[in-house]
Tab-separated table of C-alpha atoms in Angstrom:
chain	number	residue	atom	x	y	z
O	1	UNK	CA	10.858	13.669	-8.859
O	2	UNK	CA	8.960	14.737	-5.589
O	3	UNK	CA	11.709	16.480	-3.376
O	4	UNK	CA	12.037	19.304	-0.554
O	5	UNK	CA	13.542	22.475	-2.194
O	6	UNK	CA	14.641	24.114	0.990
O	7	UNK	CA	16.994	20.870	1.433
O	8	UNK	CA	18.045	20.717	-2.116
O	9	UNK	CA	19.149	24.108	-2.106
O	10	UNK	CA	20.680	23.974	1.330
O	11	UNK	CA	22.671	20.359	0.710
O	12	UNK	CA	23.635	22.148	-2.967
O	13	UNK	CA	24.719	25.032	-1.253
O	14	UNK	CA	27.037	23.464	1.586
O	15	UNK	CA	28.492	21.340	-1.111
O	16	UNK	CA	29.402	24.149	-3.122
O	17	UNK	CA	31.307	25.905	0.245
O	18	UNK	CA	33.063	22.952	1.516
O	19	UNK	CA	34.337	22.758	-2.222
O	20	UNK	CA	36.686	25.331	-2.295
O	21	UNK	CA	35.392	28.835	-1.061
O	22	UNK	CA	38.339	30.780	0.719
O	23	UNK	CA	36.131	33.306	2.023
O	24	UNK	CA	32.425	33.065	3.000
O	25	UNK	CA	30.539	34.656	0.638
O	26	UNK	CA	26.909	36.676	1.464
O	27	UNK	CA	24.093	35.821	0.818
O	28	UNK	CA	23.466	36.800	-3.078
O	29	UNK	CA	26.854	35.140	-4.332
O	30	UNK	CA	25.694	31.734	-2.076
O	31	UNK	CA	22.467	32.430	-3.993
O	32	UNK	CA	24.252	32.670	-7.570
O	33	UNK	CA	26.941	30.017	-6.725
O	34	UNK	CA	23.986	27.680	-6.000
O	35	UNK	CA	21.506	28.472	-8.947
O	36	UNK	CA	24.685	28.288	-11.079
O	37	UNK	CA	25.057	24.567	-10.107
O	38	UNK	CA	21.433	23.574	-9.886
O	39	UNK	CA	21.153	25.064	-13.567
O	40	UNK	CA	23.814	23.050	-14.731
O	41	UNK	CA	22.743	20.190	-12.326
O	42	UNK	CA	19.555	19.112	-12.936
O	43	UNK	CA	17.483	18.566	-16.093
O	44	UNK	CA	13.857	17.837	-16.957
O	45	UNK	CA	12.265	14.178	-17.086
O	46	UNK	CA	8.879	13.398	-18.285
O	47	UNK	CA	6.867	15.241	-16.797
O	48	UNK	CA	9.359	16.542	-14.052
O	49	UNK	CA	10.350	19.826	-14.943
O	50	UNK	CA	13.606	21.637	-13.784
O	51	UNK	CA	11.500	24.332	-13.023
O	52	UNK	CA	10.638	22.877	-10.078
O	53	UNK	CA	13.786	23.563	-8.651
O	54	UNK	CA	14.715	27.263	-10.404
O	55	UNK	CA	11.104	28.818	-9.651
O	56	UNK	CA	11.110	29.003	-5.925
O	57	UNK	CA	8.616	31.186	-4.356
O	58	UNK	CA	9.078	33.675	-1.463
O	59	UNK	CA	8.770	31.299	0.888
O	60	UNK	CA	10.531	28.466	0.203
O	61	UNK	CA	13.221	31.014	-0.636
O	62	UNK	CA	13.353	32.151	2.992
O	63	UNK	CA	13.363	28.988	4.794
O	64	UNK	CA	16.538	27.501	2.607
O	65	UNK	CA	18.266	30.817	3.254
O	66	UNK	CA	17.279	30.408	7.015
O	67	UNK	CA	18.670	26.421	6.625
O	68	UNK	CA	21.846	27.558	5.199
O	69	UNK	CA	22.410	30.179	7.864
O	70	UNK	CA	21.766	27.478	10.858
O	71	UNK	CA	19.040	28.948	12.406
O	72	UNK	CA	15.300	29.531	12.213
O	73	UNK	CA	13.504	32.517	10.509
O	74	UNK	CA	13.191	35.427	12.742
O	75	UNK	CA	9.622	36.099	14.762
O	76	UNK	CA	8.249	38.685	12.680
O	77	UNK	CA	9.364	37.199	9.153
O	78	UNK	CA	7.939	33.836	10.198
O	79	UNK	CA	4.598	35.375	11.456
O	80	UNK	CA	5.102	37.260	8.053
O	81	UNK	CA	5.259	34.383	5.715
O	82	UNK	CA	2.084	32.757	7.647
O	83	UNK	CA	0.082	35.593	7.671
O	84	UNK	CA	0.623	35.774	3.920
O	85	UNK	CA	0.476	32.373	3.288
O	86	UNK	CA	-3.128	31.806	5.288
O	87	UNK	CA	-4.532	34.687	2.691
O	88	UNK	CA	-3.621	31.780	-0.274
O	89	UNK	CA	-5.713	29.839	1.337
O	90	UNK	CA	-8.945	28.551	-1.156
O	91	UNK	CA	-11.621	27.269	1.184
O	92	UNK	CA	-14.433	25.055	-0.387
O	93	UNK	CA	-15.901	26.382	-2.994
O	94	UNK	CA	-19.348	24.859	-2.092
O	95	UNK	CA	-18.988	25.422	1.548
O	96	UNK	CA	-18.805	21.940	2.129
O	97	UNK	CA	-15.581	20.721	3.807
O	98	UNK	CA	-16.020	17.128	4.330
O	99	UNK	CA	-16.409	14.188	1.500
O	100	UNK	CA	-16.073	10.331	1.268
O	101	UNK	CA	-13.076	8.982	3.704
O	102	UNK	CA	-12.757	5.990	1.614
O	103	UNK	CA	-11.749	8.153	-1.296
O	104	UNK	CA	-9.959	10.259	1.102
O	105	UNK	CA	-7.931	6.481	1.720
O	106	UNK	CA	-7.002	6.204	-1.624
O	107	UNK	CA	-5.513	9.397	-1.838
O	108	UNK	CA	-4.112	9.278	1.308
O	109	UNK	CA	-2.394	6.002	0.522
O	110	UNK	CA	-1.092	7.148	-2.770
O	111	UNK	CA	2.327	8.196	-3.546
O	112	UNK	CA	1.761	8.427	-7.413
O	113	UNK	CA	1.973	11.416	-9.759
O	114	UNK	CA	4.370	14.322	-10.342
O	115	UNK	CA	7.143	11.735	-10.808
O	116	UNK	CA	9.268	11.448	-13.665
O	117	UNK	CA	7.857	7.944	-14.564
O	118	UNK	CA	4.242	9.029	-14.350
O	119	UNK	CA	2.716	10.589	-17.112
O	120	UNK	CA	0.315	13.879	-17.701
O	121	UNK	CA	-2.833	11.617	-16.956
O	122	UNK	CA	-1.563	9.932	-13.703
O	123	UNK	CA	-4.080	11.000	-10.761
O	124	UNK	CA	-2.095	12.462	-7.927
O	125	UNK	CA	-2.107	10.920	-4.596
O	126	UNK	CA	-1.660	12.672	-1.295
O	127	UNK	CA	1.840	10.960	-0.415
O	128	UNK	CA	0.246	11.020	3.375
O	129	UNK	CA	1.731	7.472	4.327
O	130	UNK	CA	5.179	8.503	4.120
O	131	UNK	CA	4.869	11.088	6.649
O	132	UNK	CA	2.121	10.064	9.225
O	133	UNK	CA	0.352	7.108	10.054
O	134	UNK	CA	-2.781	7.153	9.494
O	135	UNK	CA	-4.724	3.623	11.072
O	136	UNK	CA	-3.614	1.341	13.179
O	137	UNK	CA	-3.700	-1.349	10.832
O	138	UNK	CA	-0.507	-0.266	9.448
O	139	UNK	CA	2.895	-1.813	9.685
O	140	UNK	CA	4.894	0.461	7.887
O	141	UNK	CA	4.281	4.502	7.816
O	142	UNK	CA	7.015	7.631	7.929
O	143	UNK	CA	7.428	8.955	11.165
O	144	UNK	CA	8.564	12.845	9.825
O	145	UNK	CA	5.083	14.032	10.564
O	146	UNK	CA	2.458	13.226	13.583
O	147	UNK	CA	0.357	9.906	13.533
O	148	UNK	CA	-2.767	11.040	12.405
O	149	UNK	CA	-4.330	7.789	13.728
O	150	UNK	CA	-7.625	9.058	15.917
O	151	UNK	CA	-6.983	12.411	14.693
O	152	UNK	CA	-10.767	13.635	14.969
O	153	UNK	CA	-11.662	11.550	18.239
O	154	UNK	CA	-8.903	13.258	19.868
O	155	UNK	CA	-10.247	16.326	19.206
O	156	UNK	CA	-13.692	15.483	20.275
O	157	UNK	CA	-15.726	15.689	16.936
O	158	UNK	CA	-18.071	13.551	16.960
O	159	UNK	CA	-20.124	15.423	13.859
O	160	UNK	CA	-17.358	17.217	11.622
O	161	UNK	CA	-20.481	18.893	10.297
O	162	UNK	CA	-21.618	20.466	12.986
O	163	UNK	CA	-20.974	24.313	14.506
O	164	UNK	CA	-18.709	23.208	17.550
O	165	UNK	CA	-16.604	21.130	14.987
O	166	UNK	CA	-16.051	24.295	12.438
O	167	UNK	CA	-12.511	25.301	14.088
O	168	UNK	CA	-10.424	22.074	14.066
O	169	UNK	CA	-12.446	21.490	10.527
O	170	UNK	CA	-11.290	24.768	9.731
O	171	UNK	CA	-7.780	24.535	10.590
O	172	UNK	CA	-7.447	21.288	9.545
O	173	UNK	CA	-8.691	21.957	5.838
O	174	UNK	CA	-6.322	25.165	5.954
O	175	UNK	CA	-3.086	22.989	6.721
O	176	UNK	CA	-3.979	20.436	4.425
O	177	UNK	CA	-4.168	23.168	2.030
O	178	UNK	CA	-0.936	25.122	2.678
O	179	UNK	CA	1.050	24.288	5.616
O	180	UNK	CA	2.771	27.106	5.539
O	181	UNK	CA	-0.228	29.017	7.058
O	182	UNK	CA	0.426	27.656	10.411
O	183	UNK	CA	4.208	26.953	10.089
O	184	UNK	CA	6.471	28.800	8.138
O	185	UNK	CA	9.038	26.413	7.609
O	186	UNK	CA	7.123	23.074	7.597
O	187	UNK	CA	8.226	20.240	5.865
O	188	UNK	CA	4.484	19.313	5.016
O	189	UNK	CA	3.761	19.819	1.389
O	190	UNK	CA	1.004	23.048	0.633
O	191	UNK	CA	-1.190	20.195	-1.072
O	192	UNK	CA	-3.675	22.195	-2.290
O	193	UNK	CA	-2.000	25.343	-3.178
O	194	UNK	CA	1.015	23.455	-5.038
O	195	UNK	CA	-1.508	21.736	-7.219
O	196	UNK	CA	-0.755	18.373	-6.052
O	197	UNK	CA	-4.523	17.997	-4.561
O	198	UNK	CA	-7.570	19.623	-5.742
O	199	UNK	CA	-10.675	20.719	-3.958
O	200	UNK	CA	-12.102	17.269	-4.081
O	201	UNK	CA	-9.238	15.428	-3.111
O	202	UNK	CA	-8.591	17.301	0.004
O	203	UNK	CA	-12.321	17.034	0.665
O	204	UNK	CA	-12.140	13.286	0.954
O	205	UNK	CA	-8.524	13.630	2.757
O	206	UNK	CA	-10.278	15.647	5.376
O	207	UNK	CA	-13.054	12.860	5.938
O	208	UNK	CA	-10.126	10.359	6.554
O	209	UNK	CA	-9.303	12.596	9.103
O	210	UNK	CA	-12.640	13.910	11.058
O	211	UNK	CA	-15.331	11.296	9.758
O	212	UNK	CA	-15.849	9.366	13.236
O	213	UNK	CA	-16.784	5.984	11.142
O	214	UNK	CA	-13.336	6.459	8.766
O	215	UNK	CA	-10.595	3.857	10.313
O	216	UNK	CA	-8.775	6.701	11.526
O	217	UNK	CA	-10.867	7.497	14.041
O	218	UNK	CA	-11.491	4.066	15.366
């Protein structure tokens, strides 16, 4: 039960106005009209909890009210929400930002966990395919996000290790973490500080992405 919030509670909320509202409500009864019929909606499964969906956090919360409305957040709540959202950042906690690209492959290439048919034990995967493409050996990859394919050659970084690598090693690690840091409204998930990857994970991830001998970067 992986799913974007901000278009669950937009497509819930549309529904609910073509169905029958004479006058166009604000913005707190579109807000109670919708977590009325999410509530009555949608129900735990496994380990996919309906809180998902009621607990949405100040940012999320924005952006759907933003995609309901039509347009994008505002300048100064979007630098806002990124400002705030780059302080929930967790860097390494060793310092050390790059680990083993094959695991970071495994990860990458994983779509398991958090779903209702996976269980408490089931190792999360990154879910990167669906989005990017990461090496050219692929022949099928989601095209919502950037290909990621040469994503540290393009950059130049030839040692991700190394003092003239430490800002796109930087950023990188921080949008991996939480997108949201560098993009209020992005439809990347905040890996890290959801809980869907840990510290080790998105160590490896970032290998897969900056390592020059990882098949990305060939």
């Amino acid at each position: 039960m992986k799913f974007n919030t901000k278009w669950t509670l937009g497509a819930l909320t549309v529904a609910a106005l073509l169905a029958g509202c004479a006058a166009a409500p604000n913005v707190a009864e579109v807000k109670a009209l919708t977590d009325k019929i999410v509530k009555a909606s949608f129900q735990s499964k496994g380990i996919a909890k309906v809180d998902r969906v009621l607990n949405i956090d100040e940012t999320n919360l924005a952006c759907a009210e933003a995609d309901v409305a039509g347009k994008p957040l505002d300048e100064k709540t979007a630098k806002a929400i990124e400002e705030m959202n780059l302080k929930a950042v967790k860097w390494p906690s060793d310092g050390k930002f790059i680990g083993d690209w094959k695991k970071g492959e495994a990860v990458a290439q994983s779509g398991r966990g958090l779903t209702w048919s996976d269980n408490e034990k089931t190792v999360n995967g990154g879910n990167c395919y669906n989005c990017h493409q990461i090496s050219k050996q692929e022949i099928s990859y989601g095209t919502i996000g950037p290909s990621l394919y040469n994503y540290g050659k393009l950059r130049g970084i030839t040692d991700p290790n190394s003092a003239a690598a430490k800002p796109i090693v930087e950023y990188t690690w921080g949008k991996i973490w939480n997108s949201k840091a560098y993009n209020a409204c992005s439809n990347m998930p905040r890996a890290g500080h959801a809980g869907i990857l840990n510290e080790s994970q998105v160590r490896d991830i970032m290998a897969l992405l900056l390592d020059p001998k990882s098949p990305v970067n060939q």
